[in-house]
Amino acid sequence: MEKMFLFWMTAFSLLVVLVSSVDAKGDGTGGRPGKGIAFALETSSIKNGEKQVPLDQEIKLSFSHNVVHPGITQQNKAAISLLDHAGEDVDIEIHLTDDQIDSEKQREITIKPTDPLTKGTTYRLQIEPTFQAENGMTLDEPIELAFTTESVPKQTVQAGFIVIGLCAVGALVSIVARQKKITDT
């Protein structure tokens, strides 16, 4: 009885190993229709040439194919850089969700500067042609998105309006109080 149990457990384990070793890469489109689609950037949360980008802006990119498979993660991270106006690298965090954990995010990358960007400065996000999809396709040419950060952060502008509003209310109260004094005398 024990030998039979051991035999079936060994056979089952061998079957699991054989089935899991089959390579089921697919066409790299992430299950979307369109086999043979060129590998490219489809959408970006910032547009090339955009102005007034917030200083702490996350940059979200969506590609035509799966770009977050564990086998290509490090290579793809190395192909992405953010440069300041002088061409110096800016420290960034690159977030790629493991496609084995969340297949809905397999075509998406989020890039965030580790420190707030400098106001009124032009930056360039660059993605080298070595950036690749899970199926091995690479970009036809490098991608570059240039953008300029806001000159005055929105919070500063909003705070300025609050201060101006409070001053206006104070002035009105003062005028009303004076008018009341004049009419009381």
mmCIF file with all atom_site columns, C-alpha atoms in Angstrom:
data_model
loop_
_atom_site.group_PDB
_atom_site.id
_atom_site.type_symbol
_atom_site.label_atom_id
_atom_site.label_alt_id
_atom_site.label_comp_id
_atom_site.label_asym_id
_atom_site.label_entity_id
_atom_site.label_seq_id
_atom_site.pdbx_PDB_ins_code
_atom_site.Cartn_x
_atom_site.Cartn_y
_atom_site.Cartn_z
_atom_site.occupancy
_atom_site.B_iso_or_equiv
_atom_site.pdbx_formal_charge
_atom_site.auth_seq_id
_atom_site.auth_comp_id
_atom_site.auth_asym_id
_atom_site.auth_atom_id
_atom_site.pdbx_PDB_model_num
ATOM 1   C CA . MET A 1 1   ? 0.000   0.000   0.000   1.00 0.00 ? 1   MET A CA 1
ATOM 2   C CA . GLU A 1 2   ? 2.789   2.398   0.969   1.00 0.00 ? 2   GLU A CA 1
ATOM 3   C CA . LYS A 1 3   ? 4.713   1.579   -2.228  1.00 0.00 ? 3   LYS A CA 1
ATOM 4   C CA . MET A 1 4   ? 1.626   2.275   -4.341  1.00 0.00 ? 4   MET A CA 1
ATOM 5   C CA . PHE A 1 5   ? 1.112   5.638   -2.599  1.00 0.00 ? 5   PHE A CA 1
ATOM 6   C CA . LEU A 1 6   ? 4.772   6.528   -3.144  1.00 0.00 ? 6   LEU A CA 1
ATOM 7   C CA . PHE A 1 7   ? 4.511   5.529   -6.821  1.00 0.00 ? 7   PHE A CA 1
ATOM 8   C CA . TRP A 1 8   ? 1.450   7.744   -7.446  1.00 0.00 ? 8   TRP A CA 1
ATOM 9   C CA . MET A 1 9   ? 2.935   10.707  -5.560  1.00 0.00 ? 9   MET A CA 1
ATOM 10  C CA . THR A 1 10  ? 6.125   10.431  -7.620  1.00 0.00 ? 10  THR A CA 1
ATOM 11  C CA . ALA A 1 11  ? 4.141   10.153  -10.867 1.00 0.00 ? 11  ALA A CA 1
ATOM 12  C CA . PHE A 1 12  ? 1.973   13.154  -9.930  1.00 0.00 ? 12  PHE A CA 1
ATOM 13  C CA . SER A 1 13  ? 5.024   15.242  -8.961  1.00 0.00 ? 13  SER A CA 1
ATOM 14  C CA . LEU A 1 14  ? 6.723   14.393  -12.247 1.00 0.00 ? 14  LEU A CA 1
ATOM 15  C CA . LEU A 1 15  ? 3.584   15.357  -14.168 1.00 0.00 ? 15  LEU A CA 1
ATOM 16  C CA . VAL A 1 16  ? 3.409   18.721  -12.356 1.00 0.00 ? 16  VAL A CA 1
ATOM 17  C CA . VAL A 1 17  ? 7.067   19.442  -13.143 1.00 0.00 ? 17  VAL A CA 1
ATOM 18  C CA . LEU A 1 18  ? 6.637   18.545  -16.823 1.00 0.00 ? 18  LEU A CA 1
ATOM 19  C CA . VAL A 1 19  ? 3.480   20.624  -17.262 1.00 0.00 ? 19  VAL A CA 1
ATOM 20  C CA . SER A 1 20  ? 4.912   23.662  -15.477 1.00 0.00 ? 20  SER A CA 1
ATOM 21  C CA . SER A 1 21  ? 8.052   23.625  -17.614 1.00 0.00 ? 21  SER A CA 1
ATOM 22  C CA . VAL A 1 22  ? 6.099   24.166  -20.837 1.00 0.00 ? 22  VAL A CA 1
ATOM 23  C CA . ASP A 1 23  ? 6.833   27.640  -22.208 1.00 0.00 ? 23  ASP A CA 1
ATOM 24  C CA . ALA A 1 24  ? 3.509   29.459  -22.766 1.00 0.00 ? 24  ALA A CA 1
ATOM 25  C CA . LYS A 1 25  ? 4.768   32.920  -23.619 1.00 0.00 ? 25  LYS A CA 1
ATOM 26  C CA . GLY A 1 26  ? 2.027   33.920  -26.030 1.00 0.00 ? 26  GLY A CA 1
ATOM 27  C CA . ASP A 1 27  ? 2.450   36.721  -28.536 1.00 0.00 ? 27  ASP A CA 1
ATOM 28  C CA . GLY A 1 28  ? 3.249   39.412  -25.968 1.00 0.00 ? 28  GLY A CA 1
ATOM 29  C CA . THR A 1 29  ? 0.083   41.441  -26.519 1.00 0.00 ? 29  THR A CA 1
ATOM 30  C CA . GLY A 1 30  ? -1.166  40.711  -23.017 1.00 0.00 ? 30  GLY A CA 1
ATOM 31  C CA . GLY A 1 31  ? -4.149  38.749  -24.281 1.00 0.00 ? 31  GLY A CA 1
ATOM 32  C CA . ARG A 1 32  ? -5.440  41.611  -26.424 1.00 0.00 ? 32  ARG A CA 1
ATOM 33  C CA . PRO A 1 33  ? -6.438  41.012  -30.025 1.00 0.00 ? 33  PRO A CA 1
ATOM 34  C CA . GLY A 1 34  ? -3.917  42.014  -32.641 1.00 0.00 ? 34  GLY A CA 1
ATOM 35  C CA . LYS A 1 35  ? -1.156  39.476  -32.974 1.00 0.00 ? 35  LYS A CA 1
ATOM 36  C CA . GLY A 1 36  ? 1.645   41.090  -34.913 1.00 0.00 ? 36  GLY A CA 1
ATOM 37  C CA . ILE A 1 37  ? 1.099   44.574  -33.453 1.00 0.00 ? 37  ILE A CA 1
ATOM 38  C CA . ALA A 1 38  ? 4.322   46.600  -33.392 1.00 0.00 ? 38  ALA A CA 1
ATOM 39  C CA . PHE A 1 39  ? 5.763   47.055  -29.919 1.00 0.00 ? 39  PHE A CA 1
ATOM 40  C CA . ALA A 1 40  ? 5.294   50.706  -28.925 1.00 0.00 ? 40  ALA A CA 1
ATOM 41  C CA . LEU A 1 41  ? 4.332   53.183  -26.221 1.00 0.00 ? 41  LEU A CA 1
ATOM 42  C CA . GLU A 1 42  ? 0.539   53.568  -26.375 1.00 0.00 ? 42  GLU A CA 1
ATOM 43  C CA . THR A 1 43  ? -0.203  56.173  -23.693 1.00 0.00 ? 43  THR A CA 1
ATOM 44  C CA . SER A 1 44  ? 1.626   58.413  -21.254 1.00 0.00 ? 44  SER A CA 1
ATOM 45  C CA . SER A 1 45  ? 0.318   60.516  -18.364 1.00 0.00 ? 45  SER A CA 1
ATOM 46  C CA . ILE A 1 46  ? 2.508   63.362  -19.638 1.00 0.00 ? 46  ILE A CA 1
ATOM 47  C CA . LYS A 1 47  ? 2.704   64.464  -23.239 1.00 0.00 ? 47  LYS A CA 1
ATOM 48  C CA . ASN A 1 48  ? 5.859   65.381  -25.117 1.00 0.00 ? 48  ASN A CA 1
ATOM 49  C CA . GLY A 1 49  ? 6.314   69.153  -24.753 1.00 0.00 ? 49  GLY A CA 1
ATOM 50  C CA . GLU A 1 50  ? 3.836   69.433  -21.866 1.00 0.00 ? 50  GLU A CA 1
ATOM 51  C CA . LYS A 1 51  ? 4.250   72.462  -19.596 1.00 0.00 ? 51  LYS A CA 1
ATOM 52  C CA . GLN A 1 52  ? 3.238   73.113  -15.984 1.00 0.00 ? 52  GLN A CA 1
ATOM 53  C CA . VAL A 1 53  ? 3.808   69.498  -14.892 1.00 0.00 ? 53  VAL A CA 1
ATOM 54  C CA . PRO A 1 54  ? 3.545   69.195  -11.069 1.00 0.00 ? 54  PRO A CA 1
ATOM 55  C CA . LEU A 1 55  ? 6.868   68.827  -9.243  1.00 0.00 ? 55  LEU A CA 1
ATOM 56  C CA . ASP A 1 56  ? 5.901   65.464  -7.727  1.00 0.00 ? 56  ASP A CA 1
ATOM 57  C CA . GLN A 1 57  ? 4.231   64.060  -10.857 1.00 0.00 ? 57  GLN A CA 1
ATOM 58  C CA . GLU A 1 58  ? 4.225   60.290  -11.346 1.00 0.00 ? 58  GLU A CA 1
ATOM 59  C CA . ILE A 1 59  ? 4.672   59.326  -14.975 1.00 0.00 ? 59  ILE A CA 1
ATOM 60  C CA . LYS A 1 60  ? 2.478   56.433  -16.044 1.00 0.00 ? 60  LYS A CA 1
ATOM 61  C CA . LEU A 1 61  ? 3.298   54.645  -19.285 1.00 0.00 ? 61  LEU A CA 1
ATOM 62  C CA . SER A 1 62  ? 1.263   51.995  -21.074 1.00 0.00 ? 62  SER A CA 1
ATOM 63  C CA . PHE A 1 63  ? 2.744   49.836  -23.832 1.00 0.00 ? 63  PHE A CA 1
ATOM 64  C CA . SER A 1 64  ? 1.240   47.657  -26.548 1.00 0.00 ? 64  SER A CA 1
ATOM 65  C CA . HIS A 1 65  ? 2.752   44.478  -25.070 1.00 0.00 ? 65  HIS A CA 1
ATOM 66  C CA . ASN A 1 66  ? 3.648   42.901  -21.720 1.00 0.00 ? 66  ASN A CA 1
ATOM 67  C CA . VAL A 1 67  ? 6.746   44.712  -20.370 1.00 0.00 ? 67  VAL A CA 1
ATOM 68  C CA . VAL A 1 68  ? 6.803   43.592  -16.727 1.00 0.00 ? 68  VAL A CA 1
ATOM 69  C CA . HIS A 1 69  ? 7.605   39.884  -16.894 1.00 0.00 ? 69  HIS A CA 1
ATOM 70  C CA . PRO A 1 70  ? 10.269  38.996  -14.270 1.00 0.00 ? 70  PRO A CA 1
ATOM 71  C CA . GLY A 1 71  ? 12.682  37.844  -16.985 1.00 0.00 ? 71  GLY A CA 1
ATOM 72  C CA . ILE A 1 72  ? 12.907  41.351  -18.500 1.00 0.00 ? 72  ILE A CA 1
ATOM 73  C CA . THR A 1 73  ? 12.288  43.605  -15.491 1.00 0.00 ? 73  THR A CA 1
ATOM 74  C CA . GLN A 1 74  ? 15.909  44.541  -14.744 1.00 0.00 ? 74  GLN A CA 1
ATOM 75  C CA . GLN A 1 75  ? 16.791  45.115  -18.399 1.00 0.00 ? 75  GLN A CA 1
ATOM 76  C CA . ASN A 1 76  ? 13.730  47.338  -18.865 1.00 0.00 ? 76  ASN A CA 1
ATOM 77  C CA . LYS A 1 77  ? 14.452  49.345  -15.711 1.00 0.00 ? 77  LYS A CA 1
ATOM 78  C CA . ALA A 1 78  ? 18.003  49.950  -16.963 1.00 0.00 ? 78  ALA A CA 1
ATOM 79  C CA . ALA A 1 79  ? 16.637  51.257  -20.286 1.00 0.00 ? 79  ALA A CA 1
ATOM 80  C CA . ILE A 1 80  ? 14.650  54.085  -18.610 1.00 0.00 ? 80  ILE A CA 1
ATOM 81  C CA . SER A 1 81  ? 16.188  57.369  -17.479 1.00 0.00 ? 81  SER A CA 1
ATOM 82  C CA . LEU A 1 82  ? 15.068  60.862  -16.512 1.00 0.00 ? 82  LEU A CA 1
ATOM 83  C CA . LEU A 1 83  ? 17.450  63.692  -17.379 1.00 0.00 ? 83  LEU A CA 1
ATOM 84  C CA . ASP A 1 84  ? 17.426  67.300  -16.194 1.00 0.00 ? 84  ASP A CA 1
ATOM 85  C CA . HIS A 1 85  ? 18.063  70.341  -18.433 1.00 0.00 ? 85  HIS A CA 1
ATOM 86  C CA . ALA A 1 86  ? 21.847  69.787  -18.184 1.00 0.00 ? 86  ALA A CA 1
ATOM 87  C CA . GLY A 1 87  ? 21.569  66.135  -19.239 1.00 0.00 ? 87  GLY A CA 1
ATOM 88  C CA . GLU A 1 88  ? 22.279  64.826  -15.726 1.00 0.00 ? 88  GLU A CA 1
ATOM 89  C CA . ASP A 1 89  ? 20.475  61.729  -14.457 1.00 0.00 ? 89  ASP A CA 1
ATOM 90  C CA . VAL A 1 90  ? 17.651  62.355  -11.993 1.00 0.00 ? 90  VAL A CA 1
ATOM 91  C CA . ASP A 1 91  ? 17.076  59.605  -9.406  1.00 0.00 ? 91  ASP A CA 1
ATOM 92  C CA . ILE A 1 92  ? 13.814  57.791  -10.100 1.00 0.00 ? 92  ILE A CA 1
ATOM 93  C CA . GLU A 1 93  ? 11.818  54.859  -8.786  1.00 0.00 ? 93  GLU A CA 1
ATOM 94  C CA . ILE A 1 94  ? 10.438  52.573  -11.472 1.00 0.00 ? 94  ILE A CA 1
ATOM 95  C CA . HIS A 1 95  ? 7.457   50.468  -10.480 1.00 0.00 ? 95  HIS A CA 1
ATOM 96  C CA . LEU A 1 96  ? 6.559   47.421  -12.555 1.00 0.00 ? 96  LEU A CA 1
ATOM 97  C CA . THR A 1 97  ? 3.871   45.086  -11.227 1.00 0.00 ? 97  THR A CA 1
ATOM 98  C CA . ASP A 1 98  ? 4.779   41.409  -11.614 1.00 0.00 ? 98  ASP A CA 1
ATOM 99  C CA . ASP A 1 99  ? 2.544   40.072  -14.393 1.00 0.00 ? 99  ASP A CA 1
ATOM 100 C CA . GLN A 1 100 ? 2.224   36.805  -12.481 1.00 0.00 ? 100 GLN A CA 1
ATOM 101 C CA . ILE A 1 101 ? 0.586   38.711  -9.596  1.00 0.00 ? 101 ILE A CA 1
ATOM 102 C CA . ASP A 1 102 ? -1.557  41.242  -11.491 1.00 0.00 ? 102 ASP A CA 1
ATOM 103 C CA . SER A 1 103 ? -1.959  40.514  -15.198 1.00 0.00 ? 103 SER A CA 1
ATOM 104 C CA . GLU A 1 104 ? -4.082  43.671  -15.646 1.00 0.00 ? 104 GLU A CA 1
ATOM 105 C CA . LYS A 1 105 ? -0.951  45.801  -15.167 1.00 0.00 ? 105 LYS A CA 1
ATOM 106 C CA . GLN A 1 106 ? 1.429   43.836  -17.394 1.00 0.00 ? 106 GLN A CA 1
ATOM 107 C CA . ARG A 1 107 ? 1.718   46.626  -19.961 1.00 0.00 ? 107 ARG A CA 1
ATOM 108 C CA . GLU A 1 108 ? 2.109   49.479  -17.432 1.00 0.00 ? 108 GLU A CA 1
ATOM 109 C CA . ILE A 1 109 ? 5.074   51.184  -15.802 1.00 0.00 ? 109 ILE A CA 1
ATOM 110 C CA . THR A 1 110 ? 5.033   53.987  -13.229 1.00 0.00 ? 110 THR A CA 1
ATOM 111 C CA . ILE A 1 111 ? 8.044   56.293  -12.867 1.00 0.00 ? 111 ILE A CA 1
ATOM 112 C CA . LYS A 1 112 ? 8.421   58.654  -9.923  1.00 0.00 ? 112 LYS A CA 1
ATOM 113 C CA . PRO A 1 113 ? 11.340  60.965  -9.112  1.00 0.00 ? 113 PRO A CA 1
ATOM 114 C CA . THR A 1 114 ? 12.752  60.126  -5.670  1.00 0.00 ? 114 THR A CA 1
ATOM 115 C CA . ASP A 1 115 ? 12.863  63.859  -4.841  1.00 0.00 ? 115 ASP A CA 1
ATOM 116 C CA . PRO A 1 116 ? 10.541  66.624  -6.055  1.00 0.00 ? 116 PRO A CA 1
ATOM 117 C CA . LEU A 1 117 ? 11.629  68.089  -9.372  1.00 0.00 ? 117 LEU A CA 1
ATOM 118 C CA . THR A 1 118 ? 12.875  71.684  -9.676  1.00 0.00 ? 118 THR A CA 1
ATOM 119 C CA . LYS A 1 119 ? 10.252  74.258  -10.627 1.00 0.00 ? 119 LYS A CA 1
ATOM 120 C CA . GLY A 1 120 ? 10.350  75.764  -14.098 1.00 0.00 ? 120 GLY A CA 1
ATOM 121 C CA . THR A 1 121 ? 12.825  73.146  -15.354 1.00 0.00 ? 121 THR A CA 1
ATOM 122 C CA . THR A 1 122 ? 12.707  71.068  -18.532 1.00 0.00 ? 122 THR A CA 1
ATOM 123 C CA . TYR A 1 123 ? 13.248  67.319  -18.129 1.00 0.00 ? 123 TYR A CA 1
ATOM 124 C CA . ARG A 1 124 ? 13.539  64.455  -20.624 1.00 0.00 ? 124 ARG A CA 1
ATOM 125 C CA . LEU A 1 125 ? 12.271  60.950  -20.009 1.00 0.00 ? 125 LEU A CA 1
ATOM 126 C CA . GLN A 1 126 ? 14.238  58.560  -22.221 1.00 0.00 ? 126 GLN A CA 1
ATOM 127 C CA . ILE A 1 127 ? 13.559  54.917  -23.012 1.00 0.00 ? 127 ILE A CA 1
ATOM 128 C CA . GLU A 1 128 ? 16.321  53.130  -24.928 1.00 0.00 ? 128 GLU A CA 1
ATOM 129 C CA . PRO A 1 129 ? 15.654  50.687  -27.801 1.00 0.00 ? 129 PRO A CA 1
ATOM 130 C CA . THR A 1 130 ? 16.885  47.843  -25.554 1.00 0.00 ? 130 THR A CA 1
ATOM 131 C CA . PHE A 1 131 ? 13.543  48.120  -23.710 1.00 0.00 ? 131 PHE A CA 1
ATOM 132 C CA . GLN A 1 132 ? 11.625  44.989  -24.649 1.00 0.00 ? 132 GLN A CA 1
ATOM 133 C CA . ALA A 1 133 ? 8.358   43.119  -24.458 1.00 0.00 ? 133 ALA A CA 1
ATOM 134 C CA . GLU A 1 134 ? 8.055   39.668  -22.945 1.00 0.00 ? 134 GLU A CA 1
ATOM 135 C CA . ASN A 1 135 ? 7.976   38.129  -26.431 1.00 0.00 ? 135 ASN A CA 1
ATOM 136 C CA . GLY A 1 136 ? 11.421  39.605  -27.220 1.00 0.00 ? 136 GLY A CA 1
ATOM 137 C CA . MET A 1 137 ? 10.253  42.511  -29.394 1.00 0.00 ? 137 MET A CA 1
ATOM 138 C CA . THR A 1 138 ? 12.183  45.746  -28.834 1.00 0.00 ? 138 THR A CA 1
ATOM 139 C CA . LEU A 1 139 ? 11.393  49.355  -29.621 1.00 0.00 ? 139 LEU A CA 1
ATOM 140 C CA . ASP A 1 140 ? 12.070  50.452  -33.199 1.00 0.00 ? 140 ASP A CA 1
ATOM 141 C CA . GLU A 1 141 ? 13.661  53.664  -31.911 1.00 0.00 ? 141 GLU A CA 1
ATOM 142 C CA . PRO A 1 142 ? 14.272  55.373  -28.568 1.00 0.00 ? 142 PRO A CA 1
ATOM 143 C CA . ILE A 1 143 ? 11.367  57.180  -26.910 1.00 0.00 ? 143 ILE A CA 1
ATOM 144 C CA . GLU A 1 144 ? 11.869  60.689  -25.551 1.00 0.00 ? 144 GLU A CA 1
ATOM 145 C CA . LEU A 1 145 ? 9.274   62.747  -23.702 1.00 0.00 ? 145 LEU A CA 1
ATOM 146 C CA . ALA A 1 146 ? 10.333  66.294  -22.823 1.00 0.00 ? 146 ALA A CA 1
ATOM 147 C CA . PHE A 1 147 ? 8.288   68.243  -20.276 1.00 0.00 ? 147 PHE A CA 1
ATOM 148 C CA . THR A 1 148 ? 8.631   71.376  -18.161 1.00 0.00 ? 148 THR A CA 1
ATOM 149 C CA . THR A 1 149 ? 7.640   71.565  -14.521 1.00 0.00 ? 149 THR A CA 1
ATOM 150 C CA . GLU A 1 150 ? 5.337   74.228  -13.152 1.00 0.00 ? 150 GLU A CA 1
ATOM 151 C CA . SER A 1 151 ? 6.950   77.597  -12.399 1.00 0.00 ? 151 SER A CA 1
ATOM 152 C CA . VAL A 1 152 ? 5.001   78.086  -9.186  1.00 0.00 ? 152 VAL A CA 1
ATOM 153 C CA . PRO A 1 153 ? 3.661   74.998  -7.436  1.00 0.00 ? 153 PRO A CA 1
ATOM 154 C CA . LYS A 1 154 ? -0.155  74.850  -7.312  1.00 0.00 ? 154 LYS A CA 1
ATOM 155 C CA . GLN A 1 155 ? -0.139  74.738  -3.511  1.00 0.00 ? 155 GLN A CA 1
ATOM 156 C CA . THR A 1 156 ? 1.727   78.055  -3.420  1.00 0.00 ? 156 THR A CA 1
ATOM 157 C CA . VAL A 1 157 ? -0.791  79.629  -5.786  1.00 0.00 ? 157 VAL A CA 1
ATOM 158 C CA . GLN A 1 158 ? -3.699  78.285  -3.722  1.00 0.00 ? 158 GLN A CA 1
ATOM 159 C CA . ALA A 1 159 ? -2.104  79.529  -0.499  1.00 0.00 ? 159 ALA A CA 1
ATOM 160 C CA . GLY A 1 160 ? -1.644  82.947  -2.110  1.00 0.00 ? 160 GLY A CA 1
ATOM 161 C CA . PHE A 1 161 ? -5.339  83.112  -2.982  1.00 0.00 ? 161 PHE A CA 1
ATOM 162 C CA . ILE A 1 162 ? -6.243  82.184  0.592   1.00 0.00 ? 162 ILE A CA 1
ATOM 163 C CA . VAL A 1 163 ? -4.036  84.964  1.987   1.00 0.00 ? 163 VAL A CA 1
ATOM 164 C CA . ILE A 1 164 ? -5.495  87.494  -0.474  1.00 0.00 ? 164 ILE A CA 1
ATOM 165 C CA . GLY A 1 165 ? -9.009  86.351  0.437   1.00 0.00 ? 165 GLY A CA 1
ATOM 166 C CA . LEU A 1 166 ? -8.324  86.726  4.159   1.00 0.00 ? 166 LEU A CA 1
ATOM 167 C CA . CYS A 1 167 ? -6.880  90.211  3.607   1.00 0.00 ? 167 CYS A CA 1
ATOM 168 C CA . ALA A 1 168 ? -9.981  91.192  1.616   1.00 0.00 ? 168 ALA A CA 1
ATOM 169 C CA . VAL A 1 169 ? -12.278 89.931  4.387   1.00 0.00 ? 169 VAL A CA 1
ATOM 170 C CA . GLY A 1 170 ? -10.214 91.812  6.969   1.00 0.00 ? 170 GLY A CA 1
ATOM 171 C CA . ALA A 1 171 ? -10.428 95.013  4.920   1.00 0.00 ? 171 ALA A CA 1
ATOM 172 C CA . LEU A 1 172 ? -14.209 94.649  4.569   1.00 0.00 ? 172 LEU A CA 1
ATOM 173 C CA . VAL A 1 173 ? -14.631 94.094  8.305   1.00 0.00 ? 173 VAL A CA 1
ATOM 174 C CA . SER A 1 174 ? -12.513 97.188  8.965   1.00 0.00 ? 174 SER A CA 1
ATOM 175 C CA . ILE A 1 175 ? -14.571 99.310  6.530   1.00 0.00 ? 175 ILE A CA 1
ATOM 176 C CA . VAL A 1 176 ? -17.861 98.088  8.006   1.00 0.00 ? 176 VAL A CA 1
ATOM 177 C CA . ALA A 1 177 ? -16.612 98.777  11.535  1.00 0.00 ? 177 ALA A CA 1
ATOM 178 C CA . ARG A 1 178 ? -15.609 102.339 10.575  1.00 0.00 ? 178 ARG A CA 1
ATOM 179 C CA . GLN A 1 179 ? -18.947 102.957 8.881   1.00 0.00 ? 179 GLN A CA 1
ATOM 180 C CA . LYS A 1 180 ? -20.729 101.699 11.974  1.00 0.00 ? 180 LYS A CA 1
ATOM 181 C CA . LYS A 1 181 ? -18.671 104.077 14.164  1.00 0.00 ? 181 LYS A CA 1
ATOM 182 C CA . ILE A 1 182 ? -19.489 107.001 11.874  1.00 0.00 ? 182 ILE A CA 1
ATOM 183 C CA . THR A 1 183 ? -23.218 106.256 11.913  1.00 0.00 ? 183 THR A CA 1
ATOM 184 C CA . ASP A 1 184 ? -23.267 105.702 15.710  1.00 0.00 ? 184 ASP A CA 1
ATOM 185 C CA . THR A 1 185 ? -21.778 109.146 16.419  1.00 0.00 ? 185 THR A CA 1
#
